[in-house]
XYZ file of C-alpha atoms in Angstrom:
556
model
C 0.000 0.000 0.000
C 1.313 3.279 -0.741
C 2.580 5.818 1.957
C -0.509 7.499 3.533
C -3.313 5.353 1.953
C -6.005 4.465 4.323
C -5.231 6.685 7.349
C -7.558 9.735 5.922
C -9.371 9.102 9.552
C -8.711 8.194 13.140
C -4.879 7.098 13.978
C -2.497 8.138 11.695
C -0.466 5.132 10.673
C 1.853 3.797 13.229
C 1.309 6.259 15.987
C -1.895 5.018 18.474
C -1.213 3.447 21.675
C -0.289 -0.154 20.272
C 2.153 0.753 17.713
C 4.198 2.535 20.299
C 4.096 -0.258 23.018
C 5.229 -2.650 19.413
C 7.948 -0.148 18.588
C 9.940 -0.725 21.730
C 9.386 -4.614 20.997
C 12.413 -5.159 18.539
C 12.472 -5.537 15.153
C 15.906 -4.645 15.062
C 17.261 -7.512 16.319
C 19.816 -9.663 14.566
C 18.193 -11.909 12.325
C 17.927 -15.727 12.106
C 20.775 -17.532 11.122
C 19.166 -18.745 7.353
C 18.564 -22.498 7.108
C 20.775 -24.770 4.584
C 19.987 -24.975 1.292
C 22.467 -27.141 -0.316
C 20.235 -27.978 -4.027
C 17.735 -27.091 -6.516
C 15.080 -29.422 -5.190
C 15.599 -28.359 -1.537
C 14.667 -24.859 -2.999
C 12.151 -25.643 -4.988
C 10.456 -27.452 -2.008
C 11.167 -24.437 0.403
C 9.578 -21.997 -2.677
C 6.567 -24.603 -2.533
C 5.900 -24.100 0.807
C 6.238 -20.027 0.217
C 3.816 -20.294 -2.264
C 1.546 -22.433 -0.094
C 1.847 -19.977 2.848
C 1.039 -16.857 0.668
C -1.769 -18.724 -0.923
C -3.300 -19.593 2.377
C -2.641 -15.936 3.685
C -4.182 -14.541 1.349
C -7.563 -16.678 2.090
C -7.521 -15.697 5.191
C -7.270 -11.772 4.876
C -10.187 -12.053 2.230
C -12.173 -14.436 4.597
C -11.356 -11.520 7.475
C -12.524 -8.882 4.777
C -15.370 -10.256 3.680
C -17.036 -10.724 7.315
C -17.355 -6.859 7.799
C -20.355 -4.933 7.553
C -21.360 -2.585 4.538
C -24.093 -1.160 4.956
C -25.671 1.649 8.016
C -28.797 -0.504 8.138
C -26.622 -3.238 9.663
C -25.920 -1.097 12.868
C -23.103 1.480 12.235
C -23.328 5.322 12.550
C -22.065 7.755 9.532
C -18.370 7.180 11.141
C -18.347 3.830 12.199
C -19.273 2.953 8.706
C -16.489 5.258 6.870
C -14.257 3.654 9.307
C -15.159 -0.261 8.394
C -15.074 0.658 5.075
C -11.694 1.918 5.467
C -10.395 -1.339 6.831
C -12.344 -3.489 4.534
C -10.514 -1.724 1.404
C -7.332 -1.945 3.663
C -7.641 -5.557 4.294
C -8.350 -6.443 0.449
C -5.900 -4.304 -0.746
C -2.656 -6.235 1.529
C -4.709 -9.880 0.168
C -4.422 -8.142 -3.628
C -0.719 -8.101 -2.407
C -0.076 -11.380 -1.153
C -1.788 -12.760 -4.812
C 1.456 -10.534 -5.843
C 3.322 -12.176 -3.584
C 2.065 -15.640 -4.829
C 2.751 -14.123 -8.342
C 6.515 -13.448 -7.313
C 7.340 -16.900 -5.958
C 5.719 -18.720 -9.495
C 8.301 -16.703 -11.186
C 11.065 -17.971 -8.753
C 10.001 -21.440 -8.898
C 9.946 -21.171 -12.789
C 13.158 -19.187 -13.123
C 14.915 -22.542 -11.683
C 12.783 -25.038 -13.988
C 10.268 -25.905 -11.300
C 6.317 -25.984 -12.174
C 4.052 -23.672 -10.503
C 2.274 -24.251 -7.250
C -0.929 -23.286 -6.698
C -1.711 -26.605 -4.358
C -2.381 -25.832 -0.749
C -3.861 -27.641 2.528
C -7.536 -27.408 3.219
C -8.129 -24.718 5.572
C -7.703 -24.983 8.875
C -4.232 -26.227 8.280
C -3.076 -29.093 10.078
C -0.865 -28.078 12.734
C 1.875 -30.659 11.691
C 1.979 -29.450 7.832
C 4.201 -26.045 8.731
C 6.717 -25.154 11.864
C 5.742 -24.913 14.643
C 4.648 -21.381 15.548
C 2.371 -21.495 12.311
C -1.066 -21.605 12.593
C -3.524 -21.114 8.948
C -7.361 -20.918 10.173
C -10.176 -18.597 8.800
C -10.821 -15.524 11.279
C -13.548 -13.352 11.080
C -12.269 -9.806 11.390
C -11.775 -8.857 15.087
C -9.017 -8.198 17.487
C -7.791 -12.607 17.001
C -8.020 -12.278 13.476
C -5.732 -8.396 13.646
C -3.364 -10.095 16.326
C -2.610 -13.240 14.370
C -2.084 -11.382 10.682
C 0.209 -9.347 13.129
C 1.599 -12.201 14.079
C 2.557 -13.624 10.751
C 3.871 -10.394 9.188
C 6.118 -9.594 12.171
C 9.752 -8.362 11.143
C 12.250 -10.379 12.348
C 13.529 -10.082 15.243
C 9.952 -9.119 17.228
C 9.069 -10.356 20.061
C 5.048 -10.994 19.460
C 2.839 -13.592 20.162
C 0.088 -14.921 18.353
C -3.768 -14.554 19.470
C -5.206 -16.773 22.187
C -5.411 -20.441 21.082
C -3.283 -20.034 18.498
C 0.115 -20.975 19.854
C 3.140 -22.875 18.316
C 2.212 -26.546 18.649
C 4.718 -29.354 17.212
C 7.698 -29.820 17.727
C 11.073 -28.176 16.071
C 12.182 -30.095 12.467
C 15.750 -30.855 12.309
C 17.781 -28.620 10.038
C 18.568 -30.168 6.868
C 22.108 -31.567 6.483
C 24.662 -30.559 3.735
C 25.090 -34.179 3.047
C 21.337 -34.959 2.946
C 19.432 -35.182 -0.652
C 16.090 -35.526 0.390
C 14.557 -31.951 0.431
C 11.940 -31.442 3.496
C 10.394 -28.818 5.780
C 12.609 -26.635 7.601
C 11.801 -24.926 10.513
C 11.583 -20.763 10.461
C 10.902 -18.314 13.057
C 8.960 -15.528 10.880
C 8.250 -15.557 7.218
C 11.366 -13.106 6.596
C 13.334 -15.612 7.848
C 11.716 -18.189 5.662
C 12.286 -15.465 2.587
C 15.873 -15.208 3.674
C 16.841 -18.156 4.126
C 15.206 -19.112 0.831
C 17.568 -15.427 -0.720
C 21.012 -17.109 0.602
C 19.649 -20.100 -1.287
C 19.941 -18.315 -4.333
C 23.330 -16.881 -3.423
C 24.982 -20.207 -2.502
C 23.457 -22.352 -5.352
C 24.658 -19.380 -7.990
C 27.928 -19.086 -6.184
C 28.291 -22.930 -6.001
C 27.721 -23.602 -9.950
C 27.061 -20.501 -11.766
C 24.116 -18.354 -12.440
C 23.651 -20.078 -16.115
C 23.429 -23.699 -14.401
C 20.653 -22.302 -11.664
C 18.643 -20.303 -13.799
C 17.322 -22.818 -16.569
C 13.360 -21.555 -16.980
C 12.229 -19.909 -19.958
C 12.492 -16.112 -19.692
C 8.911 -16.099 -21.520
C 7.079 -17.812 -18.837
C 7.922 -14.990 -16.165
C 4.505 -13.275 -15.482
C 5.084 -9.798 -16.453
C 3.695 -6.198 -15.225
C 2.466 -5.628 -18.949
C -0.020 -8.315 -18.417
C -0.884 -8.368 -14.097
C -0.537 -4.486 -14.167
C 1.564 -4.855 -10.883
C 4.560 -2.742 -11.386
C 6.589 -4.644 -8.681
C 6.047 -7.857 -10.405
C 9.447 -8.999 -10.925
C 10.577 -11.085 -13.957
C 13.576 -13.389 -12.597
C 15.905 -14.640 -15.074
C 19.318 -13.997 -12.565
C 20.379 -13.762 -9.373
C 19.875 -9.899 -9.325
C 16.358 -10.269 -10.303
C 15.395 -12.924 -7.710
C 16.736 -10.830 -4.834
C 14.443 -7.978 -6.214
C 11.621 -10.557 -6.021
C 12.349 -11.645 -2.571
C 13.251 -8.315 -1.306
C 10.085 -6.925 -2.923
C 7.749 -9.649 -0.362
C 9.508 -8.699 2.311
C 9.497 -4.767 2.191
C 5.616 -5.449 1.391
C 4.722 -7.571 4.426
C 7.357 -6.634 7.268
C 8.751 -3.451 6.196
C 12.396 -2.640 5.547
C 14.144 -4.004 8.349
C 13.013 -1.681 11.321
C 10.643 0.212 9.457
C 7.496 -1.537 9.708
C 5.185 1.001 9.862
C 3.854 1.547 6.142
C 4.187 -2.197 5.544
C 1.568 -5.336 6.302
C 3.018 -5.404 9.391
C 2.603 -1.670 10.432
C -1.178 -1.746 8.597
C -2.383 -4.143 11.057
C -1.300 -2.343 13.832
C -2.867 0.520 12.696
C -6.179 -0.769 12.333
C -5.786 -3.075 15.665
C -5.127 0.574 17.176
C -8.393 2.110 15.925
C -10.772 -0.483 16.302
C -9.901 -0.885 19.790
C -10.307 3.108 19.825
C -13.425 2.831 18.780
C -14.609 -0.072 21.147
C -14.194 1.859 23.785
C -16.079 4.861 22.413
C -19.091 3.212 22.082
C -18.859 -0.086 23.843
C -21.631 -1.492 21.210
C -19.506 -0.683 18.380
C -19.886 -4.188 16.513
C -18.454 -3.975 12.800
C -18.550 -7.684 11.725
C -21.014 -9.991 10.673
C -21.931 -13.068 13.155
C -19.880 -15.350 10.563
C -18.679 -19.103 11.319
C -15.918 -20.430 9.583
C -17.244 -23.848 8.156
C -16.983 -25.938 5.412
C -19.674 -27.582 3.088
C -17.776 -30.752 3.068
C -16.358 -32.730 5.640
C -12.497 -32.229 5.433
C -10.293 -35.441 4.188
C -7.932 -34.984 7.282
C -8.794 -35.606 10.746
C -9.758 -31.932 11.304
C -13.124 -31.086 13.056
C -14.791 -28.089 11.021
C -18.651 -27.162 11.499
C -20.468 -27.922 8.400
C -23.140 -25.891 6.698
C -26.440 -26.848 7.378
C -28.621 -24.257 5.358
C -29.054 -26.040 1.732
C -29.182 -22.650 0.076
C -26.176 -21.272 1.359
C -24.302 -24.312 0.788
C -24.674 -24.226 -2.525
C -23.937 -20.622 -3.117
C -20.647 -21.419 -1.384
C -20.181 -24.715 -4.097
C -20.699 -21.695 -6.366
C -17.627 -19.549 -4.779
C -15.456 -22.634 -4.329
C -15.912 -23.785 -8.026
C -15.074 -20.119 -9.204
C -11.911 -20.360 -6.578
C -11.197 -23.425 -8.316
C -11.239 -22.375 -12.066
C -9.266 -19.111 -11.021
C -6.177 -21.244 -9.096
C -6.674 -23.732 -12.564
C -6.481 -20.413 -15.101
C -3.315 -18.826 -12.917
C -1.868 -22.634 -13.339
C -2.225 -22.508 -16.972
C -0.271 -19.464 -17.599
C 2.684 -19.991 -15.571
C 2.818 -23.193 -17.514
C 1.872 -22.717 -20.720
C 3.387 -23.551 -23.994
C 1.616 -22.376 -27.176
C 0.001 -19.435 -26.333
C 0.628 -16.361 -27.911
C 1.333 -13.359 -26.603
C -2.728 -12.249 -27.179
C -3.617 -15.389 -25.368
C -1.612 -14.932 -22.311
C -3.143 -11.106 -21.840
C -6.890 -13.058 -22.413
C -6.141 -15.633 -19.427
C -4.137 -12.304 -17.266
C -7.640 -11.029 -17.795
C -9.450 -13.772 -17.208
C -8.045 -14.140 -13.404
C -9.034 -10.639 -12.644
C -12.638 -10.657 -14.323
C -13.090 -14.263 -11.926
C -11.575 -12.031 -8.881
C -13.730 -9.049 -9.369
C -17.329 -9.973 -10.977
C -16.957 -13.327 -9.507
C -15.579 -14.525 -6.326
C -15.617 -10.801 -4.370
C -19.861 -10.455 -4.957
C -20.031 -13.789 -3.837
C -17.820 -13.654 -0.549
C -19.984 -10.776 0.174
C -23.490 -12.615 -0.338
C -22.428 -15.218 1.573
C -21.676 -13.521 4.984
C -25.195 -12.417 4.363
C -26.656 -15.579 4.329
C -27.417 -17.741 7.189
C -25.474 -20.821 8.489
C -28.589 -22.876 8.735
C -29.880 -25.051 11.995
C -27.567 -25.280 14.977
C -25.735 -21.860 14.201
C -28.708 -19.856 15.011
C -27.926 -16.296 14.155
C -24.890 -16.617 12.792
C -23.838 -16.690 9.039
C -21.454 -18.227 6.464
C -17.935 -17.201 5.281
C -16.425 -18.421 1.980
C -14.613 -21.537 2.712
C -11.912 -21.236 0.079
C -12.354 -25.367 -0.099
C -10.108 -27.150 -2.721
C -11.083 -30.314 -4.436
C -7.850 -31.320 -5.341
C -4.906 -30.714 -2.484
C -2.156 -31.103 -5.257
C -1.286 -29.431 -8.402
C -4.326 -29.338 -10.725
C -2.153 -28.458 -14.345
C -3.832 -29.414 -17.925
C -1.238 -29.257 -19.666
C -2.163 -29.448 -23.658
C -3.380 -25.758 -25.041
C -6.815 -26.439 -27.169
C -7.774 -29.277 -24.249
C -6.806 -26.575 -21.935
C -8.551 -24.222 -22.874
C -11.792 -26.069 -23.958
C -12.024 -27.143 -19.960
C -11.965 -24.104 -18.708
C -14.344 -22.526 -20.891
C -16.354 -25.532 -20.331
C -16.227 -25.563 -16.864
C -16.890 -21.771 -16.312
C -20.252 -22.559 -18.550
C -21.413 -24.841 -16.378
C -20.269 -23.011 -13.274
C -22.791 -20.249 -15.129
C -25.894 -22.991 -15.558
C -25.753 -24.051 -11.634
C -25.471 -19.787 -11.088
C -28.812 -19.220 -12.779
C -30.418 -22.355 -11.532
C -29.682 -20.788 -8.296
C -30.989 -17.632 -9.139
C -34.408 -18.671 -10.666
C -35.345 -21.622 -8.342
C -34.350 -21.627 -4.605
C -32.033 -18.215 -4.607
C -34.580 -15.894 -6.572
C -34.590 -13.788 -3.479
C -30.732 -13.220 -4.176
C -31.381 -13.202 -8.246
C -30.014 -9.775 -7.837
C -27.054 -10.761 -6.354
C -26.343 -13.671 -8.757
C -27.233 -12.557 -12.367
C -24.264 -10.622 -12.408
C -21.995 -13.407 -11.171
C -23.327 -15.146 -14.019
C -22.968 -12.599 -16.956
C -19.356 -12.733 -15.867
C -19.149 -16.113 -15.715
C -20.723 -16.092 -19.143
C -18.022 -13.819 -20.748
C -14.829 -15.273 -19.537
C -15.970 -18.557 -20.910
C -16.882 -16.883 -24.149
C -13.348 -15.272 -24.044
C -11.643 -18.450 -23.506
C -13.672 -20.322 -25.952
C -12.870 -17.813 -28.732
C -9.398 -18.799 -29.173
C -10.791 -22.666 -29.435
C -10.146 -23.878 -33.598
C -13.770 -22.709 -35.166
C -16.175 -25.757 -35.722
C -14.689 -27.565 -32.344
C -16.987 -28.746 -29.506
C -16.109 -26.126 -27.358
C -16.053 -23.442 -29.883
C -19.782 -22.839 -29.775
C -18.865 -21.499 -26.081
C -17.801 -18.386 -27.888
C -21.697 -17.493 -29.263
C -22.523 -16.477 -25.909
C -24.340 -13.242 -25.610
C -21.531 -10.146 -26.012
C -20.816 -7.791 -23.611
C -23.245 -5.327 -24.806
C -26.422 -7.788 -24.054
C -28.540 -7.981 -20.657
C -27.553 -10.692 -18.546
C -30.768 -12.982 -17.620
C -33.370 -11.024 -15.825
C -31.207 -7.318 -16.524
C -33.343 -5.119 -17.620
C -31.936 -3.519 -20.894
C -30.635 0.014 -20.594
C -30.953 2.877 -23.216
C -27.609 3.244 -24.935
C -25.047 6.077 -23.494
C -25.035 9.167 -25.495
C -22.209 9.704 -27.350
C -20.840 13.714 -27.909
C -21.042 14.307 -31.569
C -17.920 16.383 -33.221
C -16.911 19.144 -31.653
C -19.349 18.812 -29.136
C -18.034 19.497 -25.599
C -17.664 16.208 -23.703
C -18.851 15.670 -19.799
C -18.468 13.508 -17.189
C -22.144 13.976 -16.443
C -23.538 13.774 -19.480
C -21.401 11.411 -21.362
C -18.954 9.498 -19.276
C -20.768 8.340 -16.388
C -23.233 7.042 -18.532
C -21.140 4.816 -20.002
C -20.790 2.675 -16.927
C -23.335 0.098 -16.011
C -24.027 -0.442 -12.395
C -22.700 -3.937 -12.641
C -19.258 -2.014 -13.894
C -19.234 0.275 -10.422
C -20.376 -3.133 -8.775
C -17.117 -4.711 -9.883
C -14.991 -2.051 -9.008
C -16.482 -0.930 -5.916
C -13.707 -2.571 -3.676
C -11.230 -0.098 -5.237
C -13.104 3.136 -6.345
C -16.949 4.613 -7.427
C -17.015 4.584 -11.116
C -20.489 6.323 -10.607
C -18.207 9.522 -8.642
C -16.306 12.185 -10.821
C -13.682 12.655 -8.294
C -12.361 8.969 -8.239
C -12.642 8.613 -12.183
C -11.270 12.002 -12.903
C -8.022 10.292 -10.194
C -7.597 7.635 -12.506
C -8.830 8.293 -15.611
C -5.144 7.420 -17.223
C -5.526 4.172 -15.467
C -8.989 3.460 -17.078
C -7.944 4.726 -20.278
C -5.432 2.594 -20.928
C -7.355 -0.907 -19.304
C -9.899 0.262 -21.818
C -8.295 0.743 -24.878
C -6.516 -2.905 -24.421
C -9.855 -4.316 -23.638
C -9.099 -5.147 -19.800
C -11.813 -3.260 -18.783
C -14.976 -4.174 -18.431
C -13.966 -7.566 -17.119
C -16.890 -9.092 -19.186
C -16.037 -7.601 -23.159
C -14.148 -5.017 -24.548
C -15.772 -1.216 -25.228
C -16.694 -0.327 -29.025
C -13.802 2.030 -30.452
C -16.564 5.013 -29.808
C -17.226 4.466 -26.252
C -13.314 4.410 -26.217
C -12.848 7.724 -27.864
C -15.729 9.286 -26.027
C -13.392 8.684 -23.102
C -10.107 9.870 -24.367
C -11.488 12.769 -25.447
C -12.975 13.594 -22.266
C -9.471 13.070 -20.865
C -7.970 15.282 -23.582
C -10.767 18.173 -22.841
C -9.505 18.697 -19.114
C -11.997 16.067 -17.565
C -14.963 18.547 -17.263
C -17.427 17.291 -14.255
């Protein structure tokens, strides 16, 4: 997050009560001696269970997100609710980080020949599948959830302990031997020391036997800024480049060393500071929904999880965990992909955000709305994040590829509107959306399938410019003739539907001329190389009505 964002309001960042009992806590202690890593597989097993940490991170801030209220119906003054919202775009915008983070490590692991890694443990975690000290459970915002994310980003050298029933269980591995071949889980005291240790990995390997010898992955399978639009994605195809990688995590999530403040880290304290603030204001102050973390499935592992007992939301959260599932599939087929052009690789880049933003965020949402069922009376679901497969999921042939995953997202769409017009038409509203986008990323994918094939016929879907099911159509934007004088009112905001300013709502109000007059470059240039909308491209007029807006001074 950038310097300043999110402290508009209430405690400026790292200066309430907490974050000055924290700063005379450390952080500036030496660090951990690293852990060996005497060969490529022992890295590419420690980068595996990088990835698998960020991965499950990153489910957890979005589970912790997702629980918090929206609305001033549901309890909150004027404040309170500018204040939740705060946190909520806060919260999502450090998980949008740790998906970079994820990002990062795929291009380490590939940069040394490995496959990606987008397998994971069912959450919660087994307490024997990481060090002891880490613990990977679904929290519903609240001072445990703050206090363990705290926990995890710590710099090294903190002295911090995790929230109440969350302590380090198991015991210690044994450090791996220089004379040992067998690759296995090392212990780690923070996940910078995990990073670092993985860094003087790097270093010794490339010292050991050269820098051409380590780094055998294609350069072209390096995800790239020009298709994520992350500038701090890092392509590795060196040494220099991987520590930029690794040092680019760790800045992100801990800070530079001793300067945690604008970091993960420091943005948990921060928010930790003002919700307890505001607890004490007004002693009623209650910001979250009553969600349960539970799963729709039993787990395979000997793991006790409540269970879902309201049919309804059950299968609203199949929905979310089939999405979650063609997403993690999609992200799989990039970082291993072999004939796709250059145009292809941008199409499944887009598809991942399109499943992220008009998928999987409206339906997190809906679900902490809906209830738990019988025996959890009051309380409501969370998205489980549950995986089907607990290893590697890769199809690895293009067209067959491709023709699942357009496939799949089709019939993802069917069991949407089944929902919506049988059981869920109370949440139609909610759903029809989810569906539309569900609709277009298959007809993207299905596009680039050889015409006349099965799957092809995917791509006849109705186009972007069509009502979803049960959308009422709306009159077409008017366009400013020549020379006419070009308005945001008039012209521009218009042009967005309210399922667009639905999508983007996490981030900013496409509906408000203040936050599309802040970005308008941004939005510019997603439109003109059809990123944006998420479910088909603009016509070249809509386009130019825009630019030209831009080019006139961006009058309100």
């Amino acid at each position: 997050m950038s310097s300043g964002e999110g402290t508009e309001a209430g405690v400026s960042a790292g200066r309430g009560r907490l974050a000055q009992v924290i700063a005379t806590r450390g952080g500036l202690a030496a660090p951990e001696a690293p852990f060996v890593i005497e060969h490529r597989e022992a890295l590419i097993y420690m980068l595996c269970e990088a990835a698998e940490l960020e991965h499950a991170i990153m489910c957890q801030y979005l589970f912790a997100a997702f629980s918090l209220k929206q609305r001033a119906d549901e309890g909150l003054t004027g404040e309170e609710l500018a204040a939740v919202t705060r946190w909520r775009r806060q919260v999502l915008h450090v998980a949008t980080q740790e998906m970079l983070h994820l990002a990062l490590v795929q291009n380490l692991l590939s940069a040394v020949g490995a496959a990606p890694h987008f397998a994971r443990p069912n959450l919660p975690a087994p307490a024997s599948h990481y060090p002891a000290g880490v613990q990977l459970v679904l929290l519903p915002f609240g001072e445990p959830a703050l206090l363990h994310f705290m926990f995890l980003e710590r710099p090294e050298g903190m002295d911090l302990a995790d929230a109440e029933g969350l302590a380090a269980v198991g015991q210690a591995k044994p450090a791996l031997s220089e004379r040992d071949i067998v690759p296995r889980g090392q212990d780690f005291a923070t996940v910078g020391h995990l990073y670092r240790s993985i860094e003087a990995g790097f270093v010794r390997l490339a010292g050991k036997r050269g820098e051409d010898w380590l780094f055998v992955g294609p350069p072209r399978a390096q995800a790239a800024a020009a298709y994520f639009r992350w500038p701090e994605l890092v392509a590795v195809t060196d040494l220099a480049s991987a520590r930029r990688a690794i040092e680019e995590i760790l800045e992100q999530g801990e800070g530079a060393r001793g300067d945690w403040r604008e970091a993960h880290f420091g943005q948990f304290v921060e928010i930790l500071d003002e919700y307890e603030q505001m607890r004490e204001a007004r002693p009623g102050f209650a910001p979250v929904r009553a969600v349960i973390a539970a799963n729709v499935r039993p787990p395979e592992r000997d793991v006790e999880v409540p269970l879902i007992t309201d049919p309804l939301t059950a299968r609203v959260m199949d929905l979310f965990n089939v999405s979650y599932e063609i997403l993690l599939q999609i992200f799989q087929r990039y970082f291993a992909h072999t004939e796709e052009t250059d145009v292809q690789l941008k199409v499944l880049a887009d598809a991942t955000v399109g499943l992220m933003v008009g998928v999987l965020k409206p339906l997190g949402d809906l679900i902490t709305a809906l209830p738990a069922g019988p025996g959890y009376e009051g309380r409501t679901a969370g998205p489980s994040f549950e995986l089907f497969y607990e290893s590697d999921y890769l199809m690895p042939h293009r067209e067959a590829a491709w023709a699942l995953l357009a496939e799949r997202l089709e019939e993802a769409a069917r069991f949407c509107g089944q929902l919506a017009s049988g059981p869920g038409q109370h949440i139609a509203g909610q759903l029809e959306p989810v569906l539309a986008a569900m609709r277009e990323i298959s007809r993207t994918l299905a596009a680039h399938l050889p015409a006349g094939s099965a799957h092809a016929r995917l791509a006849a879907t109705p186009t972007q410019s069509e009502p979803a099911a049960g959308e009422a159509a709306t009159p077409a934007a008017p366009l400013p003739g020549p020379g006419e004088p070009v308005s945001f009112a008039a012209h521009i905001k218009p042009l967005f539907r309210q399922r667009d300013r639905q999508s983007m709502s996490f981030a900013f109000d496409l509906g408000s001329y203040d936050d599309v007059r802040a970005r308008a470059a941004d939005i510019l240039a997603r439109l003109q190389d059809g990123a944006m909308p998420c479910d088909g491209a603009w016509p070249a007029a809509k386009v130019e009505a825009f630019q030209r807006w831009i080019e006139s001074g961006t009058p309100p």
